[in-house]
Amino acid sequence: MFDKLEDLLIRFEEIMGELGEPTVTNNQQRFRMLMKEQSDLTPIVEAYKEYKKCRQDIEDSLSMLEEESDEDMREMLKDELNASKKRVEELEKELKILLLPKDPNDDKNVIVEIRAGAGGDEAALFAAEVYRLYVHYAESQRWKVETMNVDEIGIGGMKEVNFIISGQGAYSKLKYESGVHRVQRVPETESGGRIHTSTISVAVMPEADEDIDIVIEDKDIRVDVMRASGNGGQCVNTTDSAVRLTHYPTGIVVYSQTEKSQLQNKAKAFALLRSKLYDMEQQQRHDAEAELRRSQIGTGDRSEKIRTYNFPQGRVTDHRINLTLYKLDKIMNGDIQEIIDACIAADQAAKLAKMGENE
């Protein structure tokens, strides 16, 4: 580990030197690449420099203890020595986590797809509530939300909704939301007061950048243009602005109707299709790497039941990490950071354990 850290320290200094050269700023692509690498290495380098300083402090304290005879000074040196030793242990754990292989999609924007499952209208109502949950969470992170397509029912529910969340590190946090979400409550539509169980599925996909090699042949696509449907805004039901794409090889159908312009809807539909194809590729790769998939919390089986929202008891349980929180109202209002942090910690622990097995 420390050989690798020394190599990264040398690389960091090389980058800093290169960024100081006037010629680099003339090559914007090279400049952006170096800035990204510098940004990725900075937390590792800072932690490693602090680690080395703490190690030196331990040596200095031990050396001074050998020569010091004054008891008060010796006590002070022992306190400093213990503090440095404790910090070294903390930094070793921190550095192991920082050196874990980074998911290349972590910095990407995400496309989220929520679909109502078992439970009819009640599932559609819950899908709309979970959509609002993610909008509130995105706002708390200062991310931007753009709705691409929504299939609403008259009582305020959503059979399906697709939206983009744009912001630094969106995928690194929201990837843990993929899976089946279950709700247990007395539906507003139920007069008998019985608790019903309904489900929705959430798929979180990294947005496929332009530099990702996803080829969509013209012969493989059918483009249909139609009038937008649903609850009205200006232009809804008046112009042929909605776009539906059908991808023959995979059977994927995507639909975009939220923009007034047909061109904008077409661009959004193609962005969604590219991301779905990229996500399909990623899923196939994970299936081929069964061990990797088993060791990950966030990007596993989309059919896995990951969370239950129990309204009568006011609790939310994440089944992957055995976490139960009694603050359902806050969670439904977008306060999911505690759950995400727990998923990240569990994911890191699983990867560190796997790394320990391989050593």
Coordinates of N, CA and C in Angstrom, one line a residue, residues 10-219:
I10 N 4.4 11.0 -6.0 CA 5.3 11.5 -7.1 C 4.4 12.0 -8.3
R11 N 3.4 11.2 -8.6 CA 2.5 11.6 -9.8 C 1.8 12.9 -9.5
F12 N 1.4 13.1 -8.3 CA 0.7 14.4 -7.9 C 1.7 15.6 -8.1
E13 N 2.9 15.4 -7.7 CA 3.9 16.5 -7.8 C 4.2 16.7 -9.3
E14 N 4.2 15.7 -10.1 CA 4.4 15.8 -11.6 C 3.3 16.6 -12.2
I15 N 2.0 16.3 -11.8 CA 0.8 17.0 -12.3 C 0.9 18.5 -11.9
M16 N 1.3 18.8 -10.6 CA 1.4 20.2 -10.2 C 2.4 21.0 -11.0
G17 N 3.5 20.3 -11.3 CA 4.6 20.9 -12.1 C 4.1 21.2 -13.5
E18 N 3.4 20.2 -14.1 CA 2.9 20.4 -15.5 C 1.8 21.5 -15.5
L19 N 1.0 21.5 -14.5 CA -0.1 22.6 -14.5 C 0.5 24.0 -14.4
G20 N 1.7 24.1 -13.9 CA 2.4 25.4 -13.8 C 3.0 25.8 -15.1
E21 N 3.1 24.9 -16.1 CA 3.7 25.3 -17.4 C 2.7 26.1 -18.2
P22 N 3.1 27.2 -18.8 CA 2.2 28.1 -19.6 C 1.6 27.3 -20.8
T23 N 2.3 26.4 -21.4 CA 1.8 25.7 -22.6 C 0.6 24.8 -22.3
V24 N 0.4 24.4 -21.1 CA -0.7 23.4 -20.8 C -2.0 24.1 -20.9
T25 N -2.1 25.4 -20.5 CA -3.4 26.1 -20.6 C -3.9 26.3 -22.0
N26 N -2.9 26.2 -23.0 CA -3.3 26.3 -24.4 C -4.0 25.1 -24.9
N27 N -3.8 23.9 -24.3 CA -4.4 22.7 -24.6 C -5.5 22.4 -23.6
Q28 N -6.7 22.8 -23.9 CA -7.8 22.8 -22.9 C -8.2 21.3 -22.5
Q29 N -8.1 20.4 -23.5 CA -8.4 19.0 -23.2 C -7.4 18.4 -22.2
R30 N -6.1 18.7 -22.4 CA -5.0 18.2 -21.5 C -5.2 18.9 -20.2
F31 N -5.5 20.2 -20.2 CA -5.6 20.9 -18.9 C -6.8 20.4 -18.1
R32 N -7.9 20.1 -18.7 CA -9.1 19.5 -18.0 C -8.7 18.1 -17.4
M33 N -8.0 17.3 -18.2 CA -7.6 16.0 -17.8 C -6.7 16.0 -16.5
L34 N -5.7 17.0 -16.6 CA -4.8 17.1 -15.4 C -5.5 17.6 -14.2
M35 N -6.4 18.6 -14.4 CA -7.2 19.1 -13.3 C -8.1 18.0 -12.6
K36 N -8.7 17.2 -13.4 CA -9.5 16.1 -12.9 C -8.6 15.1 -12.1
E37 N -7.4 14.8 -12.7 CA -6.5 13.8 -12.0 C -6.0 14.5 -10.7
Q38 N -5.7 15.7 -10.7 CA -5.3 16.4 -9.5 C -6.4 16.4 -8.4
S39 N -7.6 16.7 -8.8 CA -8.8 16.7 -7.9 C -9.0 15.3 -7.3
D40 N -8.8 14.2 -8.1 CA -9.0 12.8 -7.6 C -7.9 12.5 -6.6
L41 N -6.6 12.9 -6.9 CA -5.5 12.6 -6.0 C -5.4 13.4 -4.8
T42 N -5.9 14.6 -4.8 CA -5.7 15.5 -3.6 C -6.1 14.9 -2.3
P43 N -7.3 14.3 -2.1 CA -7.6 13.7 -0.8 C -6.7 12.6 -0.3
I44 N -6.2 11.8 -1.3 CA -5.3 10.7 -1.0 C -3.9 11.3 -0.5
V45 N -3.4 12.3 -1.3 CA -2.1 12.9 -1.0 C -2.1 13.6 0.3
E46 N -3.2 14.3 0.6 CA -3.3 15.1 1.9 C -3.3 14.1 3.1
A47 N -4.1 13.0 2.9 CA -4.2 12.0 4.0 C -2.8 11.4 4.2
Y48 N -2.1 11.1 3.1 CA -0.8 10.4 3.2 C 0.3 11.3 3.8
K49 N 0.2 12.6 3.4 CA 1.2 13.6 4.0 C 0.9 13.7 5.5
E50 N -0.3 13.7 5.9 CA -0.6 13.8 7.4 C -0.2 12.5 8.1
Y51 N -0.4 11.3 7.4 CA 0.1 10.1 7.9 C 1.6 10.1 8.2
K52 N 2.4 10.6 7.2 CA 3.8 10.6 7.3 C 4.3 11.5 8.4
K53 N 3.5 12.7 8.6 CA 3.8 13.6 9.7 C 3.6 13.0 11.0
C54 N 2.5 12.2 11.1 CA 2.2 11.6 12.4 C 3.2 10.5 12.7
R55 N 3.7 9.8 11.7 CA 4.7 8.8 11.9 C 6.0 9.4 12.4
Q56 N 6.3 10.6 11.9 CA 7.5 11.3 12.3 C 7.3 11.9 13.7
D57 N 6.1 12.3 14.0 CA 5.8 12.8 15.4 C 6.0 11.7 16.4
I58 N 5.6 10.4 16.0 CA 5.8 9.3 16.9 C 7.3 9.0 17.2
E59 N 8.1 9.1 16.1 CA 9.5 8.9 16.3 C 10.1 10.0 17.2
D60 N 9.7 11.2 16.9 CA 10.3 12.3 17.7 C 9.9 12.2 19.2
S61 N 8.6 11.8 19.4 CA 8.2 11.7 20.8 C 8.9 10.6 21.5
L62 N 9.2 9.4 20.9 CA 9.9 8.3 21.4 C 11.3 8.7 21.7
S63 N 11.9 9.5 20.8 CA 13.3 9.9 21.0 C 13.4 10.9 22.2
M64 N 12.5 11.8 22.3 CA 12.5 12.8 23.4 C 12.2 12.1 24.7
L65 N 11.4 11.1 24.7 CA 11.1 10.3 26.0 C 12.3 9.7 26.5
E66 N 13.2 9.2 25.7 CA 14.4 8.5 26.1 C 15.3 9.5 26.8
E67 N 15.3 10.7 26.4 CA 16.2 11.7 27.0 C 15.6 12.5 28.1
E68 N 14.3 12.6 28.2 CA 13.6 13.4 29.2 C 13.5 12.8 30.5
S69 N 13.8 13.5 31.6 CA 13.7 13.0 33.0 C 12.6 13.6 33.8
D70 N 12.2 14.8 33.3 CA 11.1 15.6 34.0 C 9.8 14.8 33.8
E71 N 9.1 14.5 35.0 CA 7.9 13.7 34.9 C 6.7 14.4 34.2
D72 N 6.6 15.7 34.4 CA 5.5 16.5 33.7 C 5.7 16.5 32.2
M73 N 7.0 16.7 31.8 CA 7.3 16.7 30.4 C 7.1 15.3 29.8
R74 N 7.4 14.2 30.6 CA 7.2 12.9 30.1 C 5.8 12.5 29.9
E75 N 4.9 13.0 30.8 CA 3.5 12.8 30.7 C 2.9 13.5 29.4
M76 N 3.4 14.7 29.2 CA 3.0 15.5 28.0 C 3.4 14.7 26.7
L77 N 4.6 14.2 26.7 CA 5.1 13.5 25.6 C 4.4 12.2 25.3
K78 N 4.0 11.5 26.4 CA 3.2 10.3 26.3 C 1.8 10.6 25.7
D79 N 1.2 11.7 26.2 CA -0.1 12.1 25.6 C 0.0 12.4 24.1
E80 N 1.1 13.1 23.7 CA 1.3 13.4 22.3 C 1.5 12.1 21.5
L81 N 2.3 11.2 22.1 CA 2.6 9.9 21.4 C 1.3 9.1 21.2
N82 N 0.4 9.0 22.2 CA -0.8 8.3 22.1 C -1.7 8.9 21.1
A83 N -1.8 10.2 21.1 CA -2.6 10.9 20.1 C -2.2 10.7 18.7
S84 N -0.8 10.7 18.5 CA -0.3 10.4 17.1 C -0.5 9.0 16.7
K85 N -0.4 8.0 17.7 CA -0.6 6.6 17.4 C -2.1 6.4 16.9
K86 N -3.0 7.0 17.7 CA -4.4 6.9 17.4 C -4.7 7.4 16.0
R87 N -4.1 8.6 15.7 CA -4.4 9.2 14.4 C -3.8 8.4 13.3
V88 N -2.7 7.8 13.5 CA -2.1 6.9 12.5 C -3.0 5.7 12.1
E89 N -3.6 5.1 13.2 CA -4.6 4.0 12.9 C -5.8 4.5 12.1
E90 N -6.3 5.7 12.5 CA -7.4 6.3 11.7 C -7.0 6.5 10.3
L91 N -5.8 7.1 10.1 CA -5.4 7.4 8.7 C -5.1 6.2 7.9
E92 N -4.7 5.1 8.5 CA -4.5 3.9 7.7 C -5.8 3.3 7.2
K93 N -6.8 3.4 8.0 CA -8.2 3.0 7.6 C -8.7 3.9 6.5
E94 N -8.5 5.2 6.7 CA -8.9 6.2 5.7 C -8.2 6.0 4.3
L95 N -6.9 5.7 4.4 CA -6.2 5.5 3.2 C -6.6 4.3 2.4
K96 N -6.9 3.2 3.2 CA -7.4 2.0 2.5 C -8.6 2.2 1.8
I97 N -9.5 3.0 2.4 CA -10.8 3.3 1.7 C -10.5 4.2 0.5
L98 N -9.7 5.2 0.6 CA -9.3 6.1 -0.5 C -8.7 5.4 -1.7
L99 N -8.0 4.3 -1.4 CA -7.3 3.5 -2.4 C -8.2 2.4 -3.1
L100 N -9.5 2.3 -2.5 CA -10.4 1.3 -3.2 C -10.6 1.8 -4.6
P101 N -10.7 0.8 -5.5 CA -11.0 1.2 -6.9 C -12.3 2.0 -7.0
K102 N -12.2 3.1 -7.7 CA -13.3 4.0 -7.8 C -14.2 3.6 -9.0
D103 N -15.5 3.7 -8.7 CA -16.5 3.4 -9.8 C -16.4 4.5 -10.9
P104 N -16.1 4.2 -12.1 CA -15.9 5.2 -13.1 C -17.1 6.0 -13.4
N105 N -18.3 5.5 -13.0 CA -19.5 6.3 -13.2 C -19.9 7.3 -12.1
D106 N -19.1 7.2 -11.0 CA -19.5 8.0 -9.7 C -19.7 9.5 -10.0
D107 N -19.0 10.1 -10.9 CA -19.1 11.5 -11.1 C -20.2 11.9 -12.1
K108 N -20.9 10.9 -12.6 CA -21.8 11.1 -13.7 C -23.2 11.6 -13.2
N109 N -23.9 12.3 -14.1 CA -25.3 12.6 -13.8 C -26.1 11.2 -13.9
V110 N -27.3 11.2 -13.4 CA -28.1 10.0 -13.4 C -29.4 10.2 -14.1
I111 N -29.9 9.1 -14.7 CA -31.3 9.0 -15.2 C -32.0 8.1 -14.3
V112 N -33.1 8.5 -13.7 CA -33.9 7.7 -12.8 C -35.2 7.3 -13.4
E113 N -35.6 6.1 -13.3 CA -36.8 5.6 -13.8 C -37.6 4.9 -12.6
I114 N -38.8 5.4 -12.3 CA -39.6 4.9 -11.3 C -40.9 4.3 -11.9
R115 N -41.2 3.1 -11.6 CA -42.4 2.4 -12.2 C -43.3 1.9 -11.0
A116 N -44.6 2.1 -11.1 CA -45.5 1.4 -10.2 C -45.5 -0.1 -10.4
G117 N -45.5 -0.8 -9.3 CA -45.5 -2.3 -9.5 C -46.9 -2.9 -9.0
A118 N -46.8 -3.8 -8.0 CA -48.0 -4.4 -7.5 C -48.7 -3.4 -6.6
G119 N -50.0 -3.4 -6.7 CA -50.8 -2.5 -5.9 C -51.7 -1.5 -6.6
G120 N -51.7 -1.5 -7.9 CA -52.6 -0.6 -8.6 C -52.4 0.9 -8.4
D121 N -53.5 1.6 -8.1 CA -53.5 3.0 -7.9 C -52.6 3.4 -6.7
E122 N -52.6 2.5 -5.6 CA -51.8 2.8 -4.4 C -50.3 2.8 -4.8
A123 N -49.9 1.9 -5.7 CA -48.5 1.8 -6.1 C -48.2 3.1 -6.9
A124 N -49.1 3.5 -7.7 CA -48.9 4.8 -8.5 C -48.8 6.0 -7.6
L125 N -49.6 6.1 -6.6 CA -49.5 7.2 -5.6 C -48.2 7.2 -4.9
F126 N -47.7 6.0 -4.5 CA -46.4 5.9 -3.8 C -45.2 6.2 -4.8
A127 N -45.4 5.9 -6.1 CA -44.3 6.2 -7.1 C -44.2 7.7 -7.2
A128 N -45.3 8.4 -7.1 CA -45.3 9.9 -7.2 C -44.6 10.5 -5.9
E129 N -44.9 9.9 -4.8 CA -44.3 10.3 -3.5 C -42.8 10.1 -3.5
V130 N -42.3 9.0 -4.0 CA -40.9 8.7 -4.1 C -40.2 9.6 -5.1
Y131 N -40.9 9.9 -6.2 CA -40.4 10.9 -7.2 C -40.1 12.2 -6.5
R132 N -41.1 12.7 -5.7 CA -40.9 14.0 -4.9 C -39.8 13.9 -3.9
L133 N -39.7 12.7 -3.3 CA -38.6 12.4 -2.3 C -37.2 12.7 -3.0
Y134 N -37.0 12.2 -4.2 CA -35.8 12.4 -4.9 C -35.6 13.8 -5.4
V135 N -36.7 14.5 -5.7 CA -36.6 15.9 -6.1 C -36.1 16.7 -4.9
H136 N -36.7 16.5 -3.8 CA -36.3 17.2 -2.5 C -34.8 16.9 -2.2
Y137 N -34.4 15.6 -2.3 CA -33.0 15.3 -2.0 C -32.1 16.0 -3.0
A138 N -32.4 16.0 -4.2 CA -31.6 16.7 -5.2 C -31.5 18.1 -4.9
E139 N -32.6 18.8 -4.5 CA -32.5 20.2 -4.2 C -31.6 20.4 -3.0
S140 N -31.6 19.5 -2.0 CA -30.7 19.7 -0.8 C -29.2 19.5 -1.2
Q141 N -29.0 18.8 -2.3 CA -27.6 18.7 -2.8 C -27.2 19.7 -3.9
R142 N -28.2 20.6 -4.2 CA -28.0 21.7 -5.2 C -27.8 21.0 -6.6
W143 N -28.5 19.9 -6.8 CA -28.5 19.3 -8.1 C -29.8 19.8 -8.9
K144 N -29.7 19.6 -10.2 CA -30.8 20.0 -11.1 C -31.6 18.8 -11.5
V145 N -32.9 18.9 -11.5 CA -33.8 17.9 -11.9 C -34.6 18.3 -13.2
E146 N -34.6 17.4 -14.2 CA -35.4 17.6 -15.4 C -36.2 16.4 -15.6
T147 N -37.5 16.5 -15.7 CA -38.4 15.4 -16.0 C -38.5 15.2 -17.5
M148 N -38.3 13.9 -17.9 CA -38.3 13.6 -19.3 C -39.7 13.0 -19.7
N149 N -40.3 12.2 -18.9 CA -41.6 11.6 -19.3 C -42.3 11.2 -18.0
V150 N -43.6 11.4 -18.0 CA -44.4 11.0 -16.8 C -45.8 10.5 -17.3
D151 N -46.2 9.3 -16.8 CA -47.5 8.7 -17.1 C -48.3 8.8 -15.9
E152 N -49.2 9.9 -15.8 CA -49.9 10.1 -14.6 C -51.3 9.5 -14.6
I153 N -51.8 9.3 -13.3 CA -53.2 8.8 -13.2 C -54.0 10.0 -12.6
G154 N -55.3 10.0 -12.7 CA -56.1 11.2 -12.3 C -56.0 11.6 -10.9
I155 N -55.7 10.7 -9.9 CA -55.7 11.0 -8.5 C -54.3 11.4 -8.0
G156 N -53.4 11.8 -8.9 CA -52.1 12.3 -8.4 C -51.0 11.3 -8.4
G157 N -51.3 10.1 -8.9 CA -50.2 9.1 -8.9 C -49.5 9.1 -10.3
M158 N -48.5 8.3 -10.3 CA -47.7 8.1 -11.5 C -47.4 6.6 -11.8
K159 N -47.9 6.2 -13.0 CA -47.6 4.8 -13.3 C -46.1 4.7 -13.6
E160 N -45.5 5.7 -14.2 CA -44.1 5.7 -14.6 C -43.6 7.1 -14.7
V161 N -42.3 7.4 -14.3 CA -41.7 8.7 -14.4 C -40.2 8.5 -14.7
N162 N -39.7 9.3 -15.7 CA -38.3 9.3 -16.0 C -37.8 10.7 -15.8
F163 N -36.6 10.8 -15.2 CA -36.1 12.2 -15.0 C -34.5 12.1 -14.9
I164 N -33.9 13.2 -15.2 CA -32.5 13.3 -15.1 C -32.1 14.2 -13.9
I165 N -31.1 13.7 -13.1 CA -30.6 14.5 -12.0 C -29.1 14.8 -12.4
S166 N -28.9 16.1 -12.5 CA -27.5 16.6 -12.9 C -26.8 17.2 -11.7
G167 N -25.6 16.8 -11.4 CA -24.8 17.4 -10.3 C -23.6 16.5 -10.0
Q168 N -22.6 17.2 -9.4 CA -21.4 16.5 -9.0 C -21.7 15.3 -8.1
G169 N -21.2 14.1 -8.6 CA -21.3 12.9 -7.7 C -22.7 12.4 -7.6
A170 N -23.6 12.7 -8.5 CA -25.0 12.2 -8.3 C -25.1 10.7 -8.3
Y171 N -24.4 10.1 -9.3 CA -24.4 8.6 -9.3 C -23.8 8.0 -8.1
S172 N -22.7 8.6 -7.6 CA -22.0 8.0 -6.4 C -23.0 7.8 -5.2
K173 N -24.0 8.6 -5.1 CA -24.9 8.6 -4.0 C -26.2 7.9 -4.4
L174 N -26.8 8.2 -5.5 CA -28.1 7.7 -5.8 C -28.1 6.2 -6.4
K175 N -26.9 5.7 -6.7 CA -26.8 4.3 -7.2 C -27.4 3.3 -6.2
Y176 N -27.4 3.7 -4.9 CA -27.8 2.8 -3.9 C -29.4 2.7 -3.8
E177 N -30.1 3.5 -4.7 CA -31.5 3.5 -4.6 C -32.1 2.5 -5.6
S178 N -31.3 1.9 -6.5 CA -31.9 0.9 -7.4 C -32.4 -0.3 -6.8
G179 N -33.6 -0.7 -7.1 CA -34.2 -1.9 -6.6 C -35.7 -1.7 -6.4
V180 N -36.3 -2.7 -5.7 CA -37.8 -2.6 -5.4 C -38.0 -2.0 -4.0
H181 N -38.9 -0.9 -4.0 CA -39.2 -0.3 -2.7 C -40.7 -0.7 -2.4
R182 N -40.9 -1.1 -1.2 CA -42.2 -1.6 -0.7 C -42.8 -0.6 0.3
V183 N -44.1 -0.4 0.1 CA -44.8 0.5 1.1 C -45.9 -0.3 1.7
Q184 N -46.1 -0.1 3.1 CA -47.1 -0.8 3.8 C -47.9 0.4 4.5
R185 N -49.2 0.5 4.1 CA -50.1 1.5 4.8 C -51.5 1.3 4.4
V186 N -52.4 2.0 5.0 CA -53.8 2.0 4.7 C -54.0 3.0 3.5
P187 N -54.4 2.5 2.3 CA -54.5 3.4 1.2 C -55.7 4.4 1.3
E188 N -55.5 5.5 0.8 CA -56.6 6.5 0.8 C -57.9 5.9 0.1
T189 N -57.6 5.0 -0.9 CA -58.7 4.4 -1.7 C -59.4 3.3 -0.9
E190 N -58.9 2.9 0.2 CA -59.4 1.8 1.0 C -60.3 2.2 2.1
S191 N -61.6 1.9 2.1 CA -62.5 2.3 3.1 C -62.5 1.4 4.4
G192 N -62.0 0.2 4.2 CA -62.0 -0.8 5.3 C -60.9 -0.6 6.3
G193 N -60.0 0.3 6.0 CA -58.9 0.5 7.0 C -57.9 -0.6 7.1
R194 N -57.8 -1.4 6.1 CA -56.8 -2.5 6.1 C -55.5 -2.0 5.6
I195 N -54.4 -2.6 6.1 CA -53.0 -2.2 5.6 C -52.8 -3.0 4.4
H196 N -52.4 -2.3 3.3 CA -52.0 -2.9 2.1 C -50.5 -2.8 1.8
T197 N -50.0 -3.8 1.1 CA -48.6 -3.7 0.7 C -48.5 -3.5 -0.8
S198 N -47.8 -2.5 -1.2 CA -47.6 -2.2 -2.7 C -46.1 -2.0 -2.9
T199 N -45.8 -2.1 -4.2 CA -44.4 -2.0 -4.6 C -44.2 -1.0 -5.8
I200 N -43.0 -0.5 -5.8 CA -42.5 0.3 -7.0 C -41.1 -0.2 -7.3
S201 N -40.7 0.0 -8.5 CA -39.3 -0.3 -8.8 C -38.6 1.0 -9.2
V202 N -37.3 1.1 -8.8 CA -36.5 2.3 -9.0 C -35.2 1.8 -9.8
A203 N -35.0 2.4 -10.9 CA -33.7 2.1 -11.6 C -32.9 3.4 -11.8
V204 N -31.7 3.4 -11.3 CA -30.8 4.6 -11.3 C -29.7 4.2 -12.3
M205 N -29.6 5.0 -13.4 CA -28.6 4.7 -14.5 C -27.7 5.9 -14.7
P206 N -26.4 5.6 -14.8 CA -25.5 6.7 -15.1 C -25.8 7.3 -16.5
E207 N -25.8 8.6 -16.6 CA -26.0 9.2 -17.9 C -24.8 8.8 -18.8
A208 N -25.1 8.4 -20.0 CA -24.0 8.0 -21.0 C -23.4 9.2 -21.6
D209 N -22.2 9.5 -21.3 CA -21.5 10.7 -21.9 C -21.3 10.5 -23.4
E210 N -21.1 11.6 -24.1 CA -20.8 11.5 -25.5 C -19.6 10.7 -25.8
D211 N -18.6 10.7 -24.9 CA -17.3 10.0 -25.2 C -17.5 8.5 -25.0
I212 N -18.6 8.0 -24.5 CA -18.8 6.6 -24.3 C -19.3 6.0 -25.6
D213 N -18.7 4.9 -26.0 CA -18.9 4.3 -27.4 C -20.2 3.5 -27.4
I214 N -21.4 4.2 -27.5 CA -22.7 3.5 -27.7 C -23.1 3.8 -29.1
V215 N -23.1 2.8 -30.0 CA -23.5 3.0 -31.4 C -25.0 2.7 -31.5
I216 N -25.8 3.6 -32.1 CA -27.2 3.4 -32.4 C -27.4 3.6 -33.9
E217 N -27.6 2.5 -34.6 CA -27.7 2.5 -36.0 C -29.1 3.0 -36.4
D218 N -29.2 3.8 -37.5 CA -30.5 4.3 -37.9 C -31.5 3.2 -38.2
K219 N -31.0 2.1 -38.8 CA -31.8 0.9 -39.2 C -32.4 0.2 -38.0

